[in-house]
Coordinates of C-alpha atoms in Angstrom, one line a residue:
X14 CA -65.6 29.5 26.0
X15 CA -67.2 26.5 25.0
X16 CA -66.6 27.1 21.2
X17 CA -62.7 27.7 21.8
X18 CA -62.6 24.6 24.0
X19 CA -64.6 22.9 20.7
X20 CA -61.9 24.6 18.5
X21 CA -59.2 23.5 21.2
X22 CA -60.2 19.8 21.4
X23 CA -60.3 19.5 17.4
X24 CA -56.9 21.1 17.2
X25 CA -55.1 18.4 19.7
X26 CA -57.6 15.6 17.6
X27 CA -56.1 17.0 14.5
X28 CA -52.2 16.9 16.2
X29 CA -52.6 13.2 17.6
X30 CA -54.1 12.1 14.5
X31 CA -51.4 13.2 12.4
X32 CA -49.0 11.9 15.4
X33 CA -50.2 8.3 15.2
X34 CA -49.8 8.3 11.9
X35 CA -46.2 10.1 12.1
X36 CA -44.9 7.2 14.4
X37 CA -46.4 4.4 12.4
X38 CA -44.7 5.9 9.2
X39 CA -41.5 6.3 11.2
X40 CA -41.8 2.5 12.6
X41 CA -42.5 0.8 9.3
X42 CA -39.8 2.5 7.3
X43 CA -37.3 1.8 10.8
X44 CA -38.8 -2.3 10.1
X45 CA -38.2 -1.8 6.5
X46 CA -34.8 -0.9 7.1
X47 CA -34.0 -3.6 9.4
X48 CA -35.5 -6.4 6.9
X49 CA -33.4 -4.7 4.2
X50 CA -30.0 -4.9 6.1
X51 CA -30.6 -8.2 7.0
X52 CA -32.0 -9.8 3.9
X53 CA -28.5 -8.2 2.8
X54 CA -30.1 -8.1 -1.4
X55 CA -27.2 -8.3 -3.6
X56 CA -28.0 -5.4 -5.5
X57 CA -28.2 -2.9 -2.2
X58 CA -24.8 -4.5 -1.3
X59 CA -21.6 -2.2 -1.4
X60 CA -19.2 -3.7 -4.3
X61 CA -15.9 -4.8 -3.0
X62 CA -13.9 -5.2 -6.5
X63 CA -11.5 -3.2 -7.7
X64 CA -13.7 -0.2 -9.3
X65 CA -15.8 -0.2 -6.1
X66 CA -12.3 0.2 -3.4
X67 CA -10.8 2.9 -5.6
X68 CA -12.4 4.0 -8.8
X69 CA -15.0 6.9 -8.6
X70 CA -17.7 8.6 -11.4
X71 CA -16.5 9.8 -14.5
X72 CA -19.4 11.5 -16.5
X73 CA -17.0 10.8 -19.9
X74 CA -15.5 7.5 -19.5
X75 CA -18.6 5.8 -16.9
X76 CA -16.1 5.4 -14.2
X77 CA -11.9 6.2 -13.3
X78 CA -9.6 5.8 -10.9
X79 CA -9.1 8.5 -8.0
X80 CA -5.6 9.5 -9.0
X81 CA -3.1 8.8 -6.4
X82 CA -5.1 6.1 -4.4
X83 CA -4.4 2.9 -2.9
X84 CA -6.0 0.3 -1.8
X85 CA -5.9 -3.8 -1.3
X86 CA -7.9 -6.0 -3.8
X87 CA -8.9 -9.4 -2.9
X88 CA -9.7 -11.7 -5.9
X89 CA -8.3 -14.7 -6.9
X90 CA -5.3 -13.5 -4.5
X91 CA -5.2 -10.4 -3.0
X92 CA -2.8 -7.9 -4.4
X93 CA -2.0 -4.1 -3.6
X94 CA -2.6 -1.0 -6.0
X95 CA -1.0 2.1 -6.3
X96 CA -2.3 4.8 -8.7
X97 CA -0.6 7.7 -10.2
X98 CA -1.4 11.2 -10.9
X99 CA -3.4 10.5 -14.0
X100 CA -5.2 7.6 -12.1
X101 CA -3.5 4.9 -13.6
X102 CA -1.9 2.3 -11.7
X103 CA 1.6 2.6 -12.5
X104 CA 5.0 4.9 -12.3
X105 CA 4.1 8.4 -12.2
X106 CA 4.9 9.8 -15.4
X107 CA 6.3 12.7 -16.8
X108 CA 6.7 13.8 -20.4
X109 CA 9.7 14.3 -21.9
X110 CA 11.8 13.3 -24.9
X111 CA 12.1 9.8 -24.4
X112 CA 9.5 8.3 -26.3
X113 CA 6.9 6.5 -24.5
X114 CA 4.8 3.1 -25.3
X115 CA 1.3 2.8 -24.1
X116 CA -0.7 -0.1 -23.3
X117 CA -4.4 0.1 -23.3
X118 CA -6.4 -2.2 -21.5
X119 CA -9.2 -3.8 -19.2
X120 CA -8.4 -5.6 -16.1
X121 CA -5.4 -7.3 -17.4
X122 CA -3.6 -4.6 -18.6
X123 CA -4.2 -3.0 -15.0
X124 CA -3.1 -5.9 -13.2
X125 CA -5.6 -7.8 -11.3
X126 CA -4.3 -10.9 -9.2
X127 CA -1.2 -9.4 -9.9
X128 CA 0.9 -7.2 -7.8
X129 CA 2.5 -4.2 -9.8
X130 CA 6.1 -5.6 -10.4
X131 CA 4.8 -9.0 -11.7
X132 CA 2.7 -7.3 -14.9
X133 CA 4.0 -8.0 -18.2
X134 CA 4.5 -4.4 -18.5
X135 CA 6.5 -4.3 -15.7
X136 CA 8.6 -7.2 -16.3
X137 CA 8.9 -4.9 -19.8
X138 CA 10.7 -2.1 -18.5
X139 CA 14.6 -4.0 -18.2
X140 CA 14.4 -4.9 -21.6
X141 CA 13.9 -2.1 -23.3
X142 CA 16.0 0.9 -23.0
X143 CA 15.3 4.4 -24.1
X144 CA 11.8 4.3 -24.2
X145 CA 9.0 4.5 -21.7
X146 CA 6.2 2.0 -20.7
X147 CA 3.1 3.2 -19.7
X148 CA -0.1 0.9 -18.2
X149 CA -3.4 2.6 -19.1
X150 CA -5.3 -0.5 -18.1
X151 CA -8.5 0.8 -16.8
X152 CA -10.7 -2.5 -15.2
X153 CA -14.0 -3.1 -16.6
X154 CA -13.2 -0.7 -19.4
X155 CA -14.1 -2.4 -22.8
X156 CA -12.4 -1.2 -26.2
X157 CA -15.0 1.9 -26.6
X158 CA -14.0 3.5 -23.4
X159 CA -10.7 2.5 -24.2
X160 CA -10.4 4.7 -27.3
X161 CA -12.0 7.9 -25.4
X162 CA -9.1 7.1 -22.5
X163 CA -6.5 7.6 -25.6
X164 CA -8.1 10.9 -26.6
X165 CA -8.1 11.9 -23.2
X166 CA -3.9 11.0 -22.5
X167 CA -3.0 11.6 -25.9
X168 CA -1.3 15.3 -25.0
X169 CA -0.4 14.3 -21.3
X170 CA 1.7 11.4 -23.2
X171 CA 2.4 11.8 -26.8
X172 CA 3.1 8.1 -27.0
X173 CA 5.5 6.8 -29.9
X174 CA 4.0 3.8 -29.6
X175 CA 0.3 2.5 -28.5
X176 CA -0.9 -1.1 -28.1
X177 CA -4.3 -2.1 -27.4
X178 CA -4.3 -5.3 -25.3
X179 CA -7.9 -7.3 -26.3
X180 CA -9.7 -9.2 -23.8
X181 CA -10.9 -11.7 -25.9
X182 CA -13.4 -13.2 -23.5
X183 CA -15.2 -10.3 -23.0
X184 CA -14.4 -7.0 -24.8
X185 CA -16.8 -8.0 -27.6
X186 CA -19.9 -7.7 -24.9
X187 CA -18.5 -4.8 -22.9
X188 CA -18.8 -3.0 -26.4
X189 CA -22.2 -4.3 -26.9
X190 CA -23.9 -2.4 -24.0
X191 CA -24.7 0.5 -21.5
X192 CA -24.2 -1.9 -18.2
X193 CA -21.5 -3.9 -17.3
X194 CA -20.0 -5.2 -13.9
X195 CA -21.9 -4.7 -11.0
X196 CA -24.5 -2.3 -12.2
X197 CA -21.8 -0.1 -13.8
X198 CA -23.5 2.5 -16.3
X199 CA -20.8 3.3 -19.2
X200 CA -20.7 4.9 -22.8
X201 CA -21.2 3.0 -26.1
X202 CA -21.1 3.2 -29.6
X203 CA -24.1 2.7 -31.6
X204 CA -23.6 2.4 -35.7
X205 CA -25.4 4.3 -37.8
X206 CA -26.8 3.9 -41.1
X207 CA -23.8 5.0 -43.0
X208 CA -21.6 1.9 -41.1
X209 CA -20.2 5.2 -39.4
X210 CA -19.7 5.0 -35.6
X211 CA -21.7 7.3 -33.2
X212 CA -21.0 7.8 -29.3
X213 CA -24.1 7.6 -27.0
X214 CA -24.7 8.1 -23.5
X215 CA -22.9 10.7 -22.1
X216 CA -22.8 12.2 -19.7
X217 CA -23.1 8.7 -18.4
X218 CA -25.5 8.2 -16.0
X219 CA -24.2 7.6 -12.1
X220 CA -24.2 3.8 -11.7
X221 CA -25.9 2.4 -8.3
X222 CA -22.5 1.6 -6.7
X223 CA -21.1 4.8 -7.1
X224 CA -24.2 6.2 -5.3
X225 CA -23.5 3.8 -2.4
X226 CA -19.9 5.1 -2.1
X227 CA -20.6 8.6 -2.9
X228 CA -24.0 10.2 -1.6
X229 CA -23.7 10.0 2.1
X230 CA -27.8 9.4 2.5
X231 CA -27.3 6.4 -0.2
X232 CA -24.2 5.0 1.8
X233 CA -25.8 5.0 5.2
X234 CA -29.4 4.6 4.4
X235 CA -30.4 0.7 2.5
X236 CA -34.1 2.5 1.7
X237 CA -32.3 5.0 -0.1
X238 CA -30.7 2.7 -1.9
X239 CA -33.5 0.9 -2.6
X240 CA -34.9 4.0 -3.9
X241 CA -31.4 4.5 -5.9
X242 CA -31.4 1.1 -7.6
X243 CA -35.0 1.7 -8.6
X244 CA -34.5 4.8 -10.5
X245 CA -31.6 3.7 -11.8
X246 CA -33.1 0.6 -13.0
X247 CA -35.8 2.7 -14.8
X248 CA -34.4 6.0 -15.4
X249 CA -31.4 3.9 -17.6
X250 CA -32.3 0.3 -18.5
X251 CA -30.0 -2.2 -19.7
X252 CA -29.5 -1.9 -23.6
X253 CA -27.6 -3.7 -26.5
X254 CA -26.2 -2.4 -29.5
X255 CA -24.7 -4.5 -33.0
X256 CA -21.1 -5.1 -32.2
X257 CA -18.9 -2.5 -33.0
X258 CA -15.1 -4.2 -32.3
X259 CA -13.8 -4.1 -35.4
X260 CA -14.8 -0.5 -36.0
X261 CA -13.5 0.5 -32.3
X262 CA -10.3 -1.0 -33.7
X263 CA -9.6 0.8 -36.5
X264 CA -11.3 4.1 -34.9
X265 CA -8.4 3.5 -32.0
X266 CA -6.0 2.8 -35.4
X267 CA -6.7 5.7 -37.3
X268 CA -6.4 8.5 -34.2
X269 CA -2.9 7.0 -33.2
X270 CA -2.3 7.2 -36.9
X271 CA -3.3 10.5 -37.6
X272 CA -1.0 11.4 -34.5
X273 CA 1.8 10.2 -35.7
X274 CA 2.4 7.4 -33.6
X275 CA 2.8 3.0 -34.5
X276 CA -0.3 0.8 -33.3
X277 CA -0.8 -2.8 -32.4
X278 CA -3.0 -5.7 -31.1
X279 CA -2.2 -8.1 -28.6
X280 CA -4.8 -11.0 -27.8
X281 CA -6.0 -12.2 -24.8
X282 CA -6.7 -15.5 -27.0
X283 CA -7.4 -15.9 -30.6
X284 CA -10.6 -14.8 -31.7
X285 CA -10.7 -15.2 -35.8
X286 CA -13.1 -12.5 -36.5
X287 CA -10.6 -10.1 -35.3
X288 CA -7.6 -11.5 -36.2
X289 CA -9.2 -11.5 -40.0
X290 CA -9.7 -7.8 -40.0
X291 CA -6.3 -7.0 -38.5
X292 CA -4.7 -8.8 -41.4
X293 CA -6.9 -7.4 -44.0
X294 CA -6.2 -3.9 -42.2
X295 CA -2.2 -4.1 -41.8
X296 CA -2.6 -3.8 -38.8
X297 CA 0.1 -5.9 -36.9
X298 CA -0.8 -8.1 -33.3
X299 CA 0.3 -10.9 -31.6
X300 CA -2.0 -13.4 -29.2
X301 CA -1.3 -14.9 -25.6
X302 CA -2.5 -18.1 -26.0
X303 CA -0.9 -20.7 -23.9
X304 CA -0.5 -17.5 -20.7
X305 CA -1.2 -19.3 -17.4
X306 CA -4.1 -18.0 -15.1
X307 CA -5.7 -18.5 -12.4
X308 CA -9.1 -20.8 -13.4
X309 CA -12.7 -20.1 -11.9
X310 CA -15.1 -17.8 -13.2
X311 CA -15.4 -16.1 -10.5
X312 CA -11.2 -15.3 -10.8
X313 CA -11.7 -14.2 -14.1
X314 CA -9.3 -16.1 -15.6
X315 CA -6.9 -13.1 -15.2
X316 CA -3.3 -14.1 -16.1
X317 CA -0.7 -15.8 -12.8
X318 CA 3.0 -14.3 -12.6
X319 CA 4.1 -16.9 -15.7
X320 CA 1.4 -15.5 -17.3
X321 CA 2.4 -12.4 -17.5
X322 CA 6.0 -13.6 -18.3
X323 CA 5.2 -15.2 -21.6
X324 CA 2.7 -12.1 -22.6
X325 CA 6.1 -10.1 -21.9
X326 CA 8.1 -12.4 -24.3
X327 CA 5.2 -12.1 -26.9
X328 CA 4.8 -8.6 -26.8
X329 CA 8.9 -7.5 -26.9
X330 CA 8.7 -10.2 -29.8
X331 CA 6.2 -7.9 -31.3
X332 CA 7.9 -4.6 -30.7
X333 CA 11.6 -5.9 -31.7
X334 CA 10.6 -8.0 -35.2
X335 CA 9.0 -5.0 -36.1
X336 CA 11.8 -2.9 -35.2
X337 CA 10.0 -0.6 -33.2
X338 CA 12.2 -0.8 -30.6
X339 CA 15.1 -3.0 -32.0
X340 CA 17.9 -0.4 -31.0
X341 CA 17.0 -0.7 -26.9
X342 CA 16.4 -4.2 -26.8
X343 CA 18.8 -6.3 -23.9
X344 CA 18.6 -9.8 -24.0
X345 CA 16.8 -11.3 -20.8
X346 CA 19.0 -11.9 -17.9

């Protein structure tokens, strides 16, 4: 008797042991919790841009948006988005004879501050018959994810047409690195010895937003997103790479090329490195500078309603000089 008492009175020792110990893990993660919600770290914080509302993981392209969503952006104004069946935000499209022109772009090719009908594309559509405009403007995206988008549409579209809209302030850097925009983890293009082009980093590694918005424990729980950041933070560092723009360019050039389709460059603003290569490369473009936009770096300095007026008239100045689409121009009304 006494021994199983003995055994008995170790056993409950053992259990309230290991219960004190339970409870006191349990109440220092609970205050750990609490200090994390309320310091409210910037980094544990759910985006509330445009990629976070309605844009999820892409393993290819780093992030895309959920075809057919919706959803209300609040920037430098706030603006509503639709997207189409291919996840961009624009008509929906269907392929057919009528030849088609695609724009490829960041932010302000997909419209931000802008609600659908005022983008330059848009305001395109009247005057220009018998042809198509497309908006593949995919925010964030820089000119190397740009190119894998056009592989991606190329047989969904079969444009006749395909013109790469530059973001001159900050495509160069977007093509630089593996991180951009609130954590976002995306592929890149390092150069090899040979000047030749080589794509790194896919699959691309899930960024730490879209664990917030897409891993239920991560969403509800700010330790496990501590724990998220972390690894991501380690497991994929930020890195840099020489700048491959003028490459991307002509990589973007010679696919449409070799597809049988026309390409051009439009400019957010002149930048001379790029325009040099263009002209040494025949390769014909026009720049926006002088578009009106809304100031404040936090805005982005993403083009107002004129704006996107006078990027209209410099692009269908483009398109008809070039007779690319002389026989369906209409003068303005």
């Amino acid at each position: 008797m006494m021994k199983h008492f003995t055994k008995g009175g170790r056993l409950r020792e053992v259990l309230r042991t290991v219960g004190i110990s339970l409870g006191m893990t349990i109440l220092t993660l609970a205050a750990l919790e609490i200090f994390l919600r309320v310091a409210d770290l910037r980094e544990l914080r759910e985006g509330v841009s445009e990629r976070s509302l309605s844009y999820r993981y892409d393993p290819e392209l780093g992030w895309a948006a959920v075809p057919g969503s919706s959803s209300v952006v609040k920037n430098a104004r706030t603006v509503h988005a639709q997207h189409n069946s291919f996840g961009l935000r624009d008509v929906e499209f269907s392929l057919d004879t009528q030849p088609t022109i695609l724009f490829l772009g960041d932010s302000f090719v997909w419209g931000l501050d802008a609600e659908a009908g005022e983008r330059f594309t848009d305001l395109l559509r009247p005057h220009i018959t018998g042809y198509k405009v497309l908006a593949a403007g995919i925010s964030g995206y820089g000119t190397d994810q740009e190119y894998l988008l056009t592989e991606r549409l190329w047989s969904k579209v079969r444009p006749a047409v395909v013109v790469l809209i530059f973001c001159t302030q900050n495509d160069r850097l977007d093509n630089r690195t593996n991180i951009r925009y609130e954590g976002y983890q995306k592929p890149y293009f390092a150069t090899a010895a040979d000047g030749s082009l080589v794509l790194e980093g896919q699959p691309v590694p899930k960024s730490r937003q879209q664990y917030f918005k897409e891993d239920w424990l991560v969403r509800n729980l700010w330790l496990a997103r501590l724990v998220a950041v972390s690894y991501v933070k380690i497991r994929h560092p930020l890195m840099y790479v020489p700048d491959p723009t003028e490459r991307l360019v002509s990589k973007i050039r010679d696919f449409v090329k070799a597809n049988g389709a026309k390409f051009l460059v439009g400019l957010q603003y002149n930048d001379p490195d790029l325009v040099r290569h263009l002209q040494a490369n025949g390769i014909l473009f026009v720049t926006f500078d002088g578009a009106a936009f809304y100031p404040g770096a936090s805005a982005g300095s993403h083009w107002t309603p004129d704006g996107h007026k006078l990027v209209k008239e410099r692009v269908l100045g483009l398109l008809s000089e070039n007779d690319l689409v002389h026989a369906g121009i209409r003068a303005p009304e």
